[in-house]
Coordinates of C-alpha atoms in Angstrom, one line a residue:
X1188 CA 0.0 0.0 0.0
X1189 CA 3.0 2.4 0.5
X1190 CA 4.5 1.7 -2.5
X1191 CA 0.7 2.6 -4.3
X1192 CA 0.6 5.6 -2.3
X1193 CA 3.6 6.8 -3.2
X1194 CA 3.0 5.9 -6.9
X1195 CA -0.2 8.0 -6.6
X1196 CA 1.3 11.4 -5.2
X1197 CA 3.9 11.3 -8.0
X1198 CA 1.3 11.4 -10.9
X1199 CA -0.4 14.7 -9.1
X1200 CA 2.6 16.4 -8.3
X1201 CA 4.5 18.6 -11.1
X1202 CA 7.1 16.1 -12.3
X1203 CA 9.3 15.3 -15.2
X1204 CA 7.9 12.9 -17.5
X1205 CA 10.4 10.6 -16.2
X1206 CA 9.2 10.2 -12.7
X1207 CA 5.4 10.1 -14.3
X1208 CA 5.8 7.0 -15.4
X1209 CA 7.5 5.8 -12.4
X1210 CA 4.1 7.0 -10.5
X1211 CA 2.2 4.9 -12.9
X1212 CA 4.4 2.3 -12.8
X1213 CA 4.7 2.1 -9.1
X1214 CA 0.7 2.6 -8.3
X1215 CA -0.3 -0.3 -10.8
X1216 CA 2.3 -2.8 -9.2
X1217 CA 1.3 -2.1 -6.0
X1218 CA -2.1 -1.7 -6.2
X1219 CA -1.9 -5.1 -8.0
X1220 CA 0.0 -6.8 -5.2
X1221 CA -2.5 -5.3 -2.6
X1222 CA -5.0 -6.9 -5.1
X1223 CA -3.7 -10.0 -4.7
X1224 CA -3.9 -10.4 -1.2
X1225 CA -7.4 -9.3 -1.3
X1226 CA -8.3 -12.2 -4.2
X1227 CA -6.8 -14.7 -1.9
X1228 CA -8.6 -13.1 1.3
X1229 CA -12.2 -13.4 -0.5
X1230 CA -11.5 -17.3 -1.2
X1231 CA -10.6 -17.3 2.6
X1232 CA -13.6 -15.1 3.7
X1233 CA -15.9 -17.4 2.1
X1234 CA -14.0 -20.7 3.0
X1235 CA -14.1 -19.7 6.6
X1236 CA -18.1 -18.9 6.2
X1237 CA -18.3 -22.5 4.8
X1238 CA -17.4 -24.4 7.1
X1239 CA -12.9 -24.4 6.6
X1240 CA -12.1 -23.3 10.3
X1241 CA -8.0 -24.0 9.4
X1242 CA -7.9 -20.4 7.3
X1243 CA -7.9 -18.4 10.2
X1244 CA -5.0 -20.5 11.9
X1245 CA -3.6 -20.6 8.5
X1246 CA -3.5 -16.3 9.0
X1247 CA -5.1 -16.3 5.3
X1248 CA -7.7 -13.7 7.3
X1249 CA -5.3 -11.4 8.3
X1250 CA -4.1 -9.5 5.0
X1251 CA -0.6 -10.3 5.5
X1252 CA 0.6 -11.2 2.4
X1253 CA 3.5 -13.2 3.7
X1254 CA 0.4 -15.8 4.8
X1255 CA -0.5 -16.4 1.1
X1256 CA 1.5 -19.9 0.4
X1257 CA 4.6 -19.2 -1.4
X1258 CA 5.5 -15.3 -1.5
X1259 CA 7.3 -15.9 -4.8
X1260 CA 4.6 -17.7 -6.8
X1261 CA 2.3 -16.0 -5.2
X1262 CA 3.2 -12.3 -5.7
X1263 CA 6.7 -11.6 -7.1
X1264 CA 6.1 -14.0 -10.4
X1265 CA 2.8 -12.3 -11.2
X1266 CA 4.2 -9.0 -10.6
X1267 CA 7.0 -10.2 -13.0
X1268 CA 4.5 -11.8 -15.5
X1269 CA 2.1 -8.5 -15.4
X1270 CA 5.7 -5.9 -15.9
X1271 CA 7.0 -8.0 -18.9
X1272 CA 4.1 -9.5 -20.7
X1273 CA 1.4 -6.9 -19.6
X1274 CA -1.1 -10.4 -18.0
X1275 CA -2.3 -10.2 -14.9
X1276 CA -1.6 -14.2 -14.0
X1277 CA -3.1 -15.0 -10.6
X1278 CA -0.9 -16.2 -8.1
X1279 CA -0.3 -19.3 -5.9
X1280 CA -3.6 -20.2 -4.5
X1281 CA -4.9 -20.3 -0.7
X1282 CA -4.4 -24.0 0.8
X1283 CA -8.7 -24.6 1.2
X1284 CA -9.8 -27.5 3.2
X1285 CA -12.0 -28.9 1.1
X1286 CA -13.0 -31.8 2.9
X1287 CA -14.6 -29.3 5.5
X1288 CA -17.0 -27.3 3.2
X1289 CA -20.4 -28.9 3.8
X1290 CA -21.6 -28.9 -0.1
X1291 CA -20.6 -28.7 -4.0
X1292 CA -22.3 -25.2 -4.3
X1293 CA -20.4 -23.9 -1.5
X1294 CA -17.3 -25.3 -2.7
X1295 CA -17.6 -23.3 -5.8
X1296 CA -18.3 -20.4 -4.2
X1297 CA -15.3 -20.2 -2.5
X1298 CA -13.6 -20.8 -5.8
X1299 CA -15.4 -17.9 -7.1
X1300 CA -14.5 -15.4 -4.5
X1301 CA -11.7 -14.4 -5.7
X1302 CA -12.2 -13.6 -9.0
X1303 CA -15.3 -12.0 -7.8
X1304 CA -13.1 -9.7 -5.8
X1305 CA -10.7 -8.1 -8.8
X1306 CA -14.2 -7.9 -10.4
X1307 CA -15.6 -5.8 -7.8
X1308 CA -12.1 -4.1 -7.5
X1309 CA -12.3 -3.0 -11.5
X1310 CA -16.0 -1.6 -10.6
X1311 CA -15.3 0.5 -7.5
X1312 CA -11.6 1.9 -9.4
X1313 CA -14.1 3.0 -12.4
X1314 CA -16.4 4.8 -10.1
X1315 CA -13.9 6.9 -8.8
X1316 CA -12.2 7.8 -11.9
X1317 CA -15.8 8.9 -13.0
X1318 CA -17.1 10.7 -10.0
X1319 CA -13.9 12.3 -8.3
X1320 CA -12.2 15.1 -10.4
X1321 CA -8.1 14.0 -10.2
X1322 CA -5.2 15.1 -12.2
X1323 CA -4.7 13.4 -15.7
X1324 CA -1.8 10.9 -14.6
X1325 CA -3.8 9.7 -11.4
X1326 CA -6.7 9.1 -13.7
X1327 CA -4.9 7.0 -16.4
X1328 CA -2.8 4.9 -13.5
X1329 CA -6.2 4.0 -11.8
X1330 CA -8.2 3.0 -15.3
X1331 CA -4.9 0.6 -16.2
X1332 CA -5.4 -0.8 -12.1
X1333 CA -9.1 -1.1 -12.7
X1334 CA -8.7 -2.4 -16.2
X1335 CA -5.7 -5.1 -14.8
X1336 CA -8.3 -6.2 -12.0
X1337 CA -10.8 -7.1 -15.2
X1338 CA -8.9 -8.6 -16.9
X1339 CA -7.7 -10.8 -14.0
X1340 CA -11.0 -12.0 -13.4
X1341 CA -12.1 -12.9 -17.3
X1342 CA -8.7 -14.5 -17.1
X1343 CA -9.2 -15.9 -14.1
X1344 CA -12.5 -17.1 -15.0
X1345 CA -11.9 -19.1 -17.7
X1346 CA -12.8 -22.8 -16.9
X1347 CA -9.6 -24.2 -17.3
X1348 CA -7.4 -26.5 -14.3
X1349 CA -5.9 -24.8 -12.1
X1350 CA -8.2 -21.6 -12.6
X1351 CA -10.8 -20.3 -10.5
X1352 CA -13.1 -20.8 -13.3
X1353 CA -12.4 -24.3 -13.1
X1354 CA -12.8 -24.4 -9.5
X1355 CA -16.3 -23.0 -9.3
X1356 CA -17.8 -26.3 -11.7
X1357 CA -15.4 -28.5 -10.5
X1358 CA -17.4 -29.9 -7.3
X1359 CA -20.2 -30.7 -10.2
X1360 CA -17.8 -32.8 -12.6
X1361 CA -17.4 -36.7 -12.3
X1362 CA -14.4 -38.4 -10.7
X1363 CA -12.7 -39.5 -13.7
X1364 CA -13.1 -35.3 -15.3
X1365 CA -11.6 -34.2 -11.5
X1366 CA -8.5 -36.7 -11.2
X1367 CA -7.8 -36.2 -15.1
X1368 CA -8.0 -32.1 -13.9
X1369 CA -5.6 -32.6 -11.1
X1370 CA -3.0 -33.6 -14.0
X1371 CA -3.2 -31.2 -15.6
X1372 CA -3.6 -28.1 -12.9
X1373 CA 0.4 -27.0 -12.6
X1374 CA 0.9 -26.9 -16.4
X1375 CA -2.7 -25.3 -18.0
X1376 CA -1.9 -22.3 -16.5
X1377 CA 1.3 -21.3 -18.0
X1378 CA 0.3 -23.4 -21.0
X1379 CA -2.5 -20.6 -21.2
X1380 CA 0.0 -17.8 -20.7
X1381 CA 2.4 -18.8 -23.3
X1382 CA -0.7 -19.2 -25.9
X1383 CA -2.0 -15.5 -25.0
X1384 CA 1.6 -14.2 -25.6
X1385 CA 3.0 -16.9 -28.1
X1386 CA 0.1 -17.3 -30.9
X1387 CA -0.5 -14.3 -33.3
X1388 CA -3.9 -12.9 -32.6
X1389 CA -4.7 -14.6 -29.4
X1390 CA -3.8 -11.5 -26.9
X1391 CA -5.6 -9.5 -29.3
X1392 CA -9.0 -11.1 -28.6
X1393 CA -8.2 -11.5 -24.8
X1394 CA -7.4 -8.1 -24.8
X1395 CA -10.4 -7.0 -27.1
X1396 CA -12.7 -8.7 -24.9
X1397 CA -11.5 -7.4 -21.7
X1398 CA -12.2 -4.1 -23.1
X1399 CA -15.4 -4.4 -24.0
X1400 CA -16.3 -6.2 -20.3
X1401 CA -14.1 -3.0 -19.2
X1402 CA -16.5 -0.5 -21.3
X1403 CA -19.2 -2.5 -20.1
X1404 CA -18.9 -1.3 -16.3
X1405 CA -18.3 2.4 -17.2
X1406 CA -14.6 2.5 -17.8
X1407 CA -12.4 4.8 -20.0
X1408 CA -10.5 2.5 -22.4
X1409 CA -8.6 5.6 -23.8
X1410 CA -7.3 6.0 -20.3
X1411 CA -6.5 2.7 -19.3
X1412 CA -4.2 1.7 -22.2
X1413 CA -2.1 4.7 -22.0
X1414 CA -1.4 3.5 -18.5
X1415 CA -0.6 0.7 -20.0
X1416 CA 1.8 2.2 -22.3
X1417 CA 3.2 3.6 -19.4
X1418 CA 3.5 0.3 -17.5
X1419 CA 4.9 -1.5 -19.8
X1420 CA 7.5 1.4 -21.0
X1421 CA 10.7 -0.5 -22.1
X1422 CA 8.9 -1.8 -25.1

């Protein structure tokens, strides 16, 4: 959170172009890291709700980030991965005791929760860049936060192992579709990654797409991909 505040007070003082970007730069990192911790806290949340009492002893309840399973996979990688590619990959997962949440429907919710939250996080952004007058740079590093946290959740939505998406109809699938699932969960991910950012046209449509859900919810796409021209400034 310092590092977002600090991000945010360089894009509304008079600066060089220079340390504008670095505003931008260092608000959408660290408003994606505080992000990240708040998608893993919503699986928790609801976990906890459901009937998983080991989350709390777990600390997954407290916001500290260092609770969130591995602090590389689960932070610095996606940081890394959203600097250099411009996708906002989740991170490392909450450990959920599944065994202790009393239905399938529940289950999924917990799966959902997170995704949910960037969703909810990309709405609330978009109000405020709407509703509160702020300087130009301010503006165009919250649309590109707000705009990330969409596109994390239609990524992060997408039913495939080791996704959230597939989380939330996986308590509904037969045994042999789950153990074939567990296979696969620590490769689709990247597998997914390298086709977004490896195949000729396939970011294009991800990205398309996320822009229209982004439009959809009241969001300035003019704004958001110049902050992400800014955030992704060595290219």
């Amino acid at each position: 959170m310092a590092v977002t505040v600090a991000g945010a007070l360089l894009t509304v003082i008079e600066t060089p172009p220079v340390l504008l970007t670095t505003g931008i730069v260092l608000l959408v990192l660290g408003g994606w890291a505080a992000s990240l911790c708040l998608h893993e806290f919503g699986h928790a949340a609801v976990a906890y709700r459901a009937g998983d009492r080991s989350v709390r002893a777990k600390g997954y309840l407290t916001l500290d980030i260092r609770r969130y399973t591995d602090v590389g996979l689960s932070l610095v990688l996606p940081i890394v991965i959203l600097l250099v590619g411009g996708i906002p990959l989740p991170g490392g997962a909450v450990w959920i005791n599944h065994g202790a949440i009393r239905s399938p429907g529940a289950r999924s919710l917990v799966s959902l929760a997170g995704p949910a939250t960037n969703l909810v996080l990309g709405v609330l952004l978009t109000v405020a860049v709407a509703i509160v007058p702020m300087p130009i740079g301010l503006a165009v590093g919250l649309s590109c936060l707000a705009f990330i946290q969409v596109i994390a959740f239609v990524l992060n939505i997408l039913p495939v192992p080791g996704l959230d998406g597939f989380g939330v109809i996986e308590p509904f699938l037969p045994l042999p579709a789950r153990r074939l699932a567990a296979q696969l969960r620590p490769w689709a991910p990247l597998a997914l990654f390298i086709l977004i950012i490896g195949v000729p046209g396939v970011s294009a449509v991800f990205f398309r797409f996320g822009g229209a859900v982004f439009t959809a919810i009241g969001g300035d796409a003019t704004l958001a991909f110049a902050g992400y021209g800014e955030l992704l400034f060595w290219r």
